[in-house]
Short mmCIF file of C-alpha atoms in Angstrom, two decimals:
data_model
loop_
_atom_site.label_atom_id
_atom_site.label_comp_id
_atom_site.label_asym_id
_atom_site.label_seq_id
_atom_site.Cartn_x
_atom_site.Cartn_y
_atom_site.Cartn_z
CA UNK I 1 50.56 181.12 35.09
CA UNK I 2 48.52 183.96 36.60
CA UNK I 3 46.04 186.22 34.62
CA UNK I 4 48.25 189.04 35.15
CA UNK I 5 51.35 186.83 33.69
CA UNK I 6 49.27 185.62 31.13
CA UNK I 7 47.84 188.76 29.74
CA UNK I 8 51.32 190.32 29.92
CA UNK I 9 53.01 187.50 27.81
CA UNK I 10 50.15 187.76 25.24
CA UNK I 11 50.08 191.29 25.04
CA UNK I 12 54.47 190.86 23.78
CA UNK I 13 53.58 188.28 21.53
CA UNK I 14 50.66 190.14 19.63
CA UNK I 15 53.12 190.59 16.75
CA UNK I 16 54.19 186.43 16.70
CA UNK I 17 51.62 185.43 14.49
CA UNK I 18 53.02 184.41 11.21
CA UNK I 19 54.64 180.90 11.66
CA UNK I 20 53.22 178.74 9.00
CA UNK I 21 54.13 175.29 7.63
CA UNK I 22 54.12 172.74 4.97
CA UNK I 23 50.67 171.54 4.94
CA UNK I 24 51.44 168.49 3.05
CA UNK I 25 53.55 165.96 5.19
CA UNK I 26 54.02 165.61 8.47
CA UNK I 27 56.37 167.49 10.50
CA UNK I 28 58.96 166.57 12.61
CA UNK I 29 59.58 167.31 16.44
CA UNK I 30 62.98 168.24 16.34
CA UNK I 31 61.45 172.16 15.12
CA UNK I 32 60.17 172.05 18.68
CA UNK I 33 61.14 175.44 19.58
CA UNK I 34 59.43 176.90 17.22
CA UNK I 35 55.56 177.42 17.77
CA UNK I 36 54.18 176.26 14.75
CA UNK I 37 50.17 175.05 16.47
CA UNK I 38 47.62 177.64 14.70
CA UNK I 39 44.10 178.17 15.92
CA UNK I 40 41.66 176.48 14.05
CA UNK I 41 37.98 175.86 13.87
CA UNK I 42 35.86 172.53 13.03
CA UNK I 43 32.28 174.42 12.58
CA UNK I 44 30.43 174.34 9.67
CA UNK I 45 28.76 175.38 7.21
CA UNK I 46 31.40 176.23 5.21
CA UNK I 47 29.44 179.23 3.38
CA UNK I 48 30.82 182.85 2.89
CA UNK I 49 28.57 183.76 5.91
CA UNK I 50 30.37 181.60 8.17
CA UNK I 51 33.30 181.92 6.88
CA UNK I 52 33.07 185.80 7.18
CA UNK I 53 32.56 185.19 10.97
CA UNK I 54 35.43 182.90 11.43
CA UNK I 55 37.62 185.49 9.73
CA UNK I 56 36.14 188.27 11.86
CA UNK I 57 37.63 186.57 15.52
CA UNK I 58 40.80 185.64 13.71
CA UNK I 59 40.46 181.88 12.65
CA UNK I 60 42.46 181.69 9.77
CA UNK I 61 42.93 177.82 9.18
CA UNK I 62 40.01 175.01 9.52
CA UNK I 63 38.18 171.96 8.75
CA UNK I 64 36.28 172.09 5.82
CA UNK I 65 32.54 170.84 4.60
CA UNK I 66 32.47 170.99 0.95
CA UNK I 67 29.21 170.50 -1.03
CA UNK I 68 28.99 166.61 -1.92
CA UNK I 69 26.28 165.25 -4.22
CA UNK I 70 23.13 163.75 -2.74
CA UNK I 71 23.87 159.99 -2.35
CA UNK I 72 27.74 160.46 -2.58
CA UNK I 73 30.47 160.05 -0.25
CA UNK I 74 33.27 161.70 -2.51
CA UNK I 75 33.66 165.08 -3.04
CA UNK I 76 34.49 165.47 -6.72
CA UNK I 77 37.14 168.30 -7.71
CA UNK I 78 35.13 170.83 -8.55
CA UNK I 79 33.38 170.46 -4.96
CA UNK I 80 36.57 170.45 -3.11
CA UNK I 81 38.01 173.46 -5.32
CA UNK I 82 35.07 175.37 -4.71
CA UNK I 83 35.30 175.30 -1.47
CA UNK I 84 38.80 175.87 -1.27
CA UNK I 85 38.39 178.99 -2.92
CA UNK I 86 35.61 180.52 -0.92
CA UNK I 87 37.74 180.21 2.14
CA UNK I 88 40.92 181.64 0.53
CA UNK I 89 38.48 184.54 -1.04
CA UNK I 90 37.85 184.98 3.09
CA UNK I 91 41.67 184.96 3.98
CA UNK I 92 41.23 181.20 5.35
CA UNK I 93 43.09 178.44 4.61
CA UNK I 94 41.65 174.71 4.72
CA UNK I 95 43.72 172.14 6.12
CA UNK I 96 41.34 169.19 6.75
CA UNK I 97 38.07 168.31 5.10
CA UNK I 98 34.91 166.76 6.78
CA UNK I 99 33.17 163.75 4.21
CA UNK I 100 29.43 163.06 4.87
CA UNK I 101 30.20 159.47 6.35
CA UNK I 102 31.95 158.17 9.34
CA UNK I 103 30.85 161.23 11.39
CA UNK I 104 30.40 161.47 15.17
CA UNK I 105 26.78 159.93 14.64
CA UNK I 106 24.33 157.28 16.03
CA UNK I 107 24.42 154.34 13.71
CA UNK I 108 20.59 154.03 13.69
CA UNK I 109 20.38 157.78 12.06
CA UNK I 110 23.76 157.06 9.81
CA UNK I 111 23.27 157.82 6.06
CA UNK I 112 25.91 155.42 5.12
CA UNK I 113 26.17 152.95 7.94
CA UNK I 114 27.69 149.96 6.31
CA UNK I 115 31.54 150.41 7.22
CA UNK I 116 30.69 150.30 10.80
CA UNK I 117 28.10 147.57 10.24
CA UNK I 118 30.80 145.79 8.65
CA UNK I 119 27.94 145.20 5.86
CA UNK I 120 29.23 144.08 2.28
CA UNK I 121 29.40 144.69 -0.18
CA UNK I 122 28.43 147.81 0.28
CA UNK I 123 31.43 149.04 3.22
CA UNK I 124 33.87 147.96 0.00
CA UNK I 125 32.11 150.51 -2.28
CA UNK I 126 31.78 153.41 0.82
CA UNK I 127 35.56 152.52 1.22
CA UNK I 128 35.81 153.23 -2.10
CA UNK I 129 34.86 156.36 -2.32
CA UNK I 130 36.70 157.33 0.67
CA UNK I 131 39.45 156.04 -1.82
CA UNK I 132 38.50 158.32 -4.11
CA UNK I 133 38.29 160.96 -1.88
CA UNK I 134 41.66 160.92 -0.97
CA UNK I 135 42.62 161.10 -4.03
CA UNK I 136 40.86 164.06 -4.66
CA UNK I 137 42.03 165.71 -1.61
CA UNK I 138 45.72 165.67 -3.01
CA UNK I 139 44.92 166.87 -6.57
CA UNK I 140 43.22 170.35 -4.99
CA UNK I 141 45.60 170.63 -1.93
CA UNK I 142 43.80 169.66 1.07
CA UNK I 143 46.19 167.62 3.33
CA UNK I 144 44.38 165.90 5.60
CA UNK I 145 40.81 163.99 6.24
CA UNK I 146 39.32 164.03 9.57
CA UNK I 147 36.90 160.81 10.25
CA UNK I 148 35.07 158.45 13.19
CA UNK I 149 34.69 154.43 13.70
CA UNK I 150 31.77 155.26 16.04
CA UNK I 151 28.43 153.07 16.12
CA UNK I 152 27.08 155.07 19.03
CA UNK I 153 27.73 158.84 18.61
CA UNK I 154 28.37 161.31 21.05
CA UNK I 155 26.60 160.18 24.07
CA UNK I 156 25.03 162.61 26.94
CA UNK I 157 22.97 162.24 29.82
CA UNK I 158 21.42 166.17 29.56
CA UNK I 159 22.50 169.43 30.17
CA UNK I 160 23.50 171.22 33.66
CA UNK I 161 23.67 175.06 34.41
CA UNK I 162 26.98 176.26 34.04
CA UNK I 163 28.03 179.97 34.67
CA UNK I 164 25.38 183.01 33.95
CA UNK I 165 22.89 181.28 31.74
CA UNK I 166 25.25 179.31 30.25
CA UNK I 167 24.46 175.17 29.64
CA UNK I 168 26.84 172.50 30.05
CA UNK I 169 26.63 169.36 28.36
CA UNK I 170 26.85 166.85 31.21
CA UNK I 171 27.64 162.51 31.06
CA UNK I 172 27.30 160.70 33.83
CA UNK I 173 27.14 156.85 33.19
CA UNK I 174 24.98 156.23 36.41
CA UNK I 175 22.17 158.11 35.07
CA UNK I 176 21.91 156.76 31.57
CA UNK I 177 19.47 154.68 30.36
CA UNK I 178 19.51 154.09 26.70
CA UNK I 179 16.27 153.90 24.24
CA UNK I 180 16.45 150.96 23.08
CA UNK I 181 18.35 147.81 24.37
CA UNK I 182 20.57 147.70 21.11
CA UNK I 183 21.17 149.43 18.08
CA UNK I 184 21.06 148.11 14.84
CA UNK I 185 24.44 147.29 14.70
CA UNK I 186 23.63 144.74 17.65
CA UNK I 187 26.23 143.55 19.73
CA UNK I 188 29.39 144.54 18.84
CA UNK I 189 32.66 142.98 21.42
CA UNK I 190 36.25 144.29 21.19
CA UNK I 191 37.16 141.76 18.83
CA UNK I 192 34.47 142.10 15.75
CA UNK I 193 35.21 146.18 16.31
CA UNK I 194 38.77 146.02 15.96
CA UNK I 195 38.21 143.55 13.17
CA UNK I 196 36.00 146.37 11.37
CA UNK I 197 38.45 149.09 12.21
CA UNK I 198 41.64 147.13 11.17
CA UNK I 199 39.49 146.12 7.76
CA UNK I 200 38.97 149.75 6.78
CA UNK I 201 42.25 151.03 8.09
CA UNK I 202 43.75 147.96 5.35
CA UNK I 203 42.32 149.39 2.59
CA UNK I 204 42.54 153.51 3.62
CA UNK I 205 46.01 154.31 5.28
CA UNK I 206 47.81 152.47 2.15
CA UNK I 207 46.34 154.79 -0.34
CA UNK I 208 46.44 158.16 2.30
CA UNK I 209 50.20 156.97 1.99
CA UNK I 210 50.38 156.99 -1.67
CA UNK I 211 48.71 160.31 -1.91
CA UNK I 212 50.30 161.74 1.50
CA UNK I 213 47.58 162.67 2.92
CA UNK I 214 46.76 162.91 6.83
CA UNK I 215 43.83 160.50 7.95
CA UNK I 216 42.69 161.90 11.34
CA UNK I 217 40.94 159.24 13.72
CA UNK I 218 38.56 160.81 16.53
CA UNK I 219 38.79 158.68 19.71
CA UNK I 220 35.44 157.46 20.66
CA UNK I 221 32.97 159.95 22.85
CA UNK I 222 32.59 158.79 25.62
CA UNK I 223 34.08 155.59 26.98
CA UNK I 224 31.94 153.25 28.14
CA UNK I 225 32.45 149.81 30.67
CA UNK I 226 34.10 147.14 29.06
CA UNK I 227 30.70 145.40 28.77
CA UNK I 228 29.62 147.59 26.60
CA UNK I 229 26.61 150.16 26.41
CA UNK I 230 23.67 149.49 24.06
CA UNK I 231 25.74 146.27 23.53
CA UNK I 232 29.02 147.79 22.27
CA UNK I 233 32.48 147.88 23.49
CA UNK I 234 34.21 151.01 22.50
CA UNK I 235 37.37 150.10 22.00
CA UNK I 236 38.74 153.46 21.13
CA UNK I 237 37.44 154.70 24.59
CA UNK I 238 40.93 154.04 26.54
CA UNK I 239 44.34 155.19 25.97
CA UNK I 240 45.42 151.46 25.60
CA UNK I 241 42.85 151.67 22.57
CA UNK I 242 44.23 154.70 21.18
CA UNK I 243 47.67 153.41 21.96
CA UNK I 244 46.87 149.95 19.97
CA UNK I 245 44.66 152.21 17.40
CA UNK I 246 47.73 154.14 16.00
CA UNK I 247 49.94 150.73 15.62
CA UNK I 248 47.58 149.06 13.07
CA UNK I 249 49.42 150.39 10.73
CA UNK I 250 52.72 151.87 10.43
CA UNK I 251 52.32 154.99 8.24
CA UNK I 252 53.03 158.99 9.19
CA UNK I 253 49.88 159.09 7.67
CA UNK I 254 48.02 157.79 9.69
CA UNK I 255 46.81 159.55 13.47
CA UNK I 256 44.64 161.13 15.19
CA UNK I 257 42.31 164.19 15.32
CA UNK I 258 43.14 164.13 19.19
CA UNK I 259 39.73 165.74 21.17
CA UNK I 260 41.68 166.73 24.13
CA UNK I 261 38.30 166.78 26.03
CA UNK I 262 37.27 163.12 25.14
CA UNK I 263 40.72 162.14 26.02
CA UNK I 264 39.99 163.51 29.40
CA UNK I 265 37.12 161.75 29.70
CA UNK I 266 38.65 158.13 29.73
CA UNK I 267 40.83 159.22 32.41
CA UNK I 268 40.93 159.15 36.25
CA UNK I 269 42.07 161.93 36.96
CA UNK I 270 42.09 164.19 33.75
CA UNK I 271 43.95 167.25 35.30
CA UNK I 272 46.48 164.83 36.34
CA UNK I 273 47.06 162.30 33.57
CA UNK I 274 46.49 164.28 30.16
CA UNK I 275 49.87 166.08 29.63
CA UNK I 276 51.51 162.25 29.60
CA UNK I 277 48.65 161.24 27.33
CA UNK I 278 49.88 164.55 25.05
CA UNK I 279 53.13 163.48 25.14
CA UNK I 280 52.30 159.55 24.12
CA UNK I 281 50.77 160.74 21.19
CA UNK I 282 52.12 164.15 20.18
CA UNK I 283 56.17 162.46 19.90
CA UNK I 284 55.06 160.06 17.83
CA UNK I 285 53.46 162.50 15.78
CA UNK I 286 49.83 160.56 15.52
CA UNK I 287 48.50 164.30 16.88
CA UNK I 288 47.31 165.42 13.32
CA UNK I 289 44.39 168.13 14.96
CA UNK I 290 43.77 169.17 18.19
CA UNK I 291 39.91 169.72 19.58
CA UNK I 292 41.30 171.88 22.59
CA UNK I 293 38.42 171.38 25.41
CA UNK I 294 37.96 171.45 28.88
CA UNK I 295 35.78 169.25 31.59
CA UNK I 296 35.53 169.62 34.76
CA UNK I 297 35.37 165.67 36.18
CA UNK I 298 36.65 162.31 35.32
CA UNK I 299 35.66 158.93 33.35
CA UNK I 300 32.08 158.31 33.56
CA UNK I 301 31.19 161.62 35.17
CA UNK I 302 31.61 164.53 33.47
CA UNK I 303 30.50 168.40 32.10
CA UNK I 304 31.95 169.97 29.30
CA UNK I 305 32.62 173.90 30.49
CA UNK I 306 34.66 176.52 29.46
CA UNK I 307 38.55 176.37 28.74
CA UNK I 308 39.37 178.36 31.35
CA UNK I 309 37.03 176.80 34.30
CA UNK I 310 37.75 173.05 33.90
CA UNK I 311 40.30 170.08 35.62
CA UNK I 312 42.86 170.72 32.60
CA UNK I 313 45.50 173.64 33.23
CA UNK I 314 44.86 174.80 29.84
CA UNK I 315 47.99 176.87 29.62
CA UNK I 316 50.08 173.43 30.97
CA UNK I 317 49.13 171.44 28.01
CA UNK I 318 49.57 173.71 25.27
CA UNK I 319 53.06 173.74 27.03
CA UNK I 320 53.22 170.29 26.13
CA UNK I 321 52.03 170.77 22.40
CA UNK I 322 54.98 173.55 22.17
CA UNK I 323 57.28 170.93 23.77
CA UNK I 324 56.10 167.75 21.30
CA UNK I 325 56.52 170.08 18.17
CA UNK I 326 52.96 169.61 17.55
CA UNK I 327 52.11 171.92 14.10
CA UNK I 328 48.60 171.77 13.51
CA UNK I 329 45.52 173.47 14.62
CA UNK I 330 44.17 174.27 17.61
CA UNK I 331 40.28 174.00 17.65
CA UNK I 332 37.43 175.00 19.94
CA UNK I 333 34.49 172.20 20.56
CA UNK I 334 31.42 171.45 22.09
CA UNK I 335 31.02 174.45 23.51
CA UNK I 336 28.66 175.73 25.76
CA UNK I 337 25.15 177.17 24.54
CA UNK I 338 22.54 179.66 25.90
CA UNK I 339 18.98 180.83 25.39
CA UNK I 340 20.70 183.79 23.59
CA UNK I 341 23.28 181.87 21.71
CA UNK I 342 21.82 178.71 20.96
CA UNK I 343 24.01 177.84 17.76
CA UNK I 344 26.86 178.54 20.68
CA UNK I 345 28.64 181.31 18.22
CA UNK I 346 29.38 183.22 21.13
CA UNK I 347 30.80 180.70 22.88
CA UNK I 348 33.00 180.03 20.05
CA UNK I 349 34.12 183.57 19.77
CA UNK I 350 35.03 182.86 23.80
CA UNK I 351 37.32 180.39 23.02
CA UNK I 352 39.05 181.49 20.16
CA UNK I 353 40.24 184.38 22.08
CA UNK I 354 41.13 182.26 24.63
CA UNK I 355 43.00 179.66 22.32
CA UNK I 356 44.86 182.99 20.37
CA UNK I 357 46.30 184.33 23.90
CA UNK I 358 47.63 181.16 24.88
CA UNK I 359 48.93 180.62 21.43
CA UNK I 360 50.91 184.23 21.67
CA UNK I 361 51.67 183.58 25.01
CA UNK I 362 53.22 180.04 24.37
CA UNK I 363 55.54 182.12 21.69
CA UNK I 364 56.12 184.95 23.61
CA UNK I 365 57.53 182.26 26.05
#
């Protein structure tokens, strides 16, 4: 699609904008004519200042960060409701909720490490209180829990100039040299990190069942060689990972918060391969978010740009969302920052106008 095509289909659709569904369970494929995907937004804080700004660019459905007690993992229902209510008092509804724990984060500056140290007893009692969480989530209304089984956070080589004075986040594996040999975790293979994710998934997907609530899994940022980086094989680096990931157990419950732009960054050739990748996921319905991101590049050498300047034909893959029946949101991430805008709000303003159009054109089409 052209920019004149584009602009003309979202210009008819301006009026499309109501679809909404059940929040609360899953939702099948076979509604796949109707456009149900919403925009969406992961930022925090969520504080009436922020939320006033998400409401002011038309984000009317995110991810969550309620107040939790120093020391806690579990929200408790006052927390949660609070925060519930502040966004609803801003016309915002939240659909997913971000604990302190199990974050995108390097394990040697984790607060509550032990899960992914696969240290007991204390993983048991942070599983617990994810327990408890979930429990929580249901009683106040908030369907679904996003989360990460990452040791070594989001890793980056530096930053590159993108367009105007824009930065890009840039990896490129030949260039990195970690700090220290190891973390604290140590070495970690395939086997003793699928033996820590398949532990925690035991005890968490049974109860997100019980209380029907959506645990979504972010793939790992970036892949890394199968030898490992800092001593640790990501297994949930690779499709096949993802792929194996979503089979541990058998529950519509239990997904993915599917970054389209770390997806891309296992493969080959991203601008080639990610629509399948899309489809893989997003029939089986293990697509519980979407982070919708470009890069321009491939495994092991990438930047992170804007949507509309990267290897992914933006406008192809929502396509493929539309086709898959995917219902969920939509969400900007890791955008670009600048001397001007170095909290990258304006950047996020970018891209939810770009996300909206392609959401009304989608309809419109």
């Amino acid at each position: 699609m052209n920019r004149r095509q584009f602009l003309s289909s979202s210009g008819a659709a301006a009026l499309a904008l109501g679809s909404r569904v059940d929040a609360s369970a899953p939702t099948s494929s076979a509604n796949s004519n109707r456009v149900l995907m919403k925009l969406g937004c992961q930022s925090a804080p969520t504080n009436d200042v922020h939320l006033k700004y998400l409401a002011r660019y038309g984000v009317r459905d995110i991810c969550g960060y309620p107040e939790t007690s120093e020391g806690h993992i579990a929200s408790t229902l006052d927390e949660l409701s609070r925060m519930r209510e502040l966004a609803e008092s801003n016309g915002i509804n939240v659909l997913c909720v971000g604990p302190p724990v199990l974050e995108s984060s390097f394990i040697d500056r984790e607060k509550h490490p032990a899960i992914m140290l696969a240290k007991s007893p204390e993983r048991d009692r942070d599983i617990e209180q994810i327990q408890i969480l979930i429990r929580n989530c249901a009683r106040v209304g908030l369907p679904s829990i996003k989360y990460n089984m990452s040791i070594l956070g989001v890793l980056r080589t530096g930053r590159v100039q993108g367009r105007g004075d824009a930065m890009y986040s840039q990896w490129k594996l030949s260039e990195a040299h970690p700090k220290t040999p190891l973390t604290i975790a140590g070495h970690v293979d395939a086997d003793m990190f699928w033996e820590r994710i398949t532990y925690f998934l035991d005890r968490v997907i049974p109860v997100a069942n019980e209380y029907k609530i959506r645990m979504a899994c972010h793939p790992q940022d970036p892949g890394v060689p199968p030898e490992g980086y800092q001593g640790v094989d990501r297994v949930l680096g690779t499709v096949d990972g993802l792929k194996k990931f979503i089979t541990i157990q058998e529950s519509a419950y239990h997904g993915l918060n599917f970054c389209q732009g770390t997806v891309s960054e296992m493969l080959a050739d991203p601008g080639k391969e990610i629509y399948d990748v899309i489809r893989y996921f997003g029939s089986r319905e293990k697509i519980f978010n979407v982070h919708f991101r470009n890069i321009r590049g491939h495994r092991n050498d990438f930047v992170e740009v804007y949507p509309d300047e990267g290897d992914v034909d933006m406008w192809k893959a929502i396509q493929v969302y539309k086709e898959v029946g995917y219902p969920y949101m939509l969400m900007p991430d890791h955008v670009p920052v600048a001397p001007h805008d170095p909290d990258g709000l304006q950047s996020f303003a970018y891209c939810y106008g770009y996300i909206r159009g392609l959401i009304q054109a989608v309809r419109a089409g």
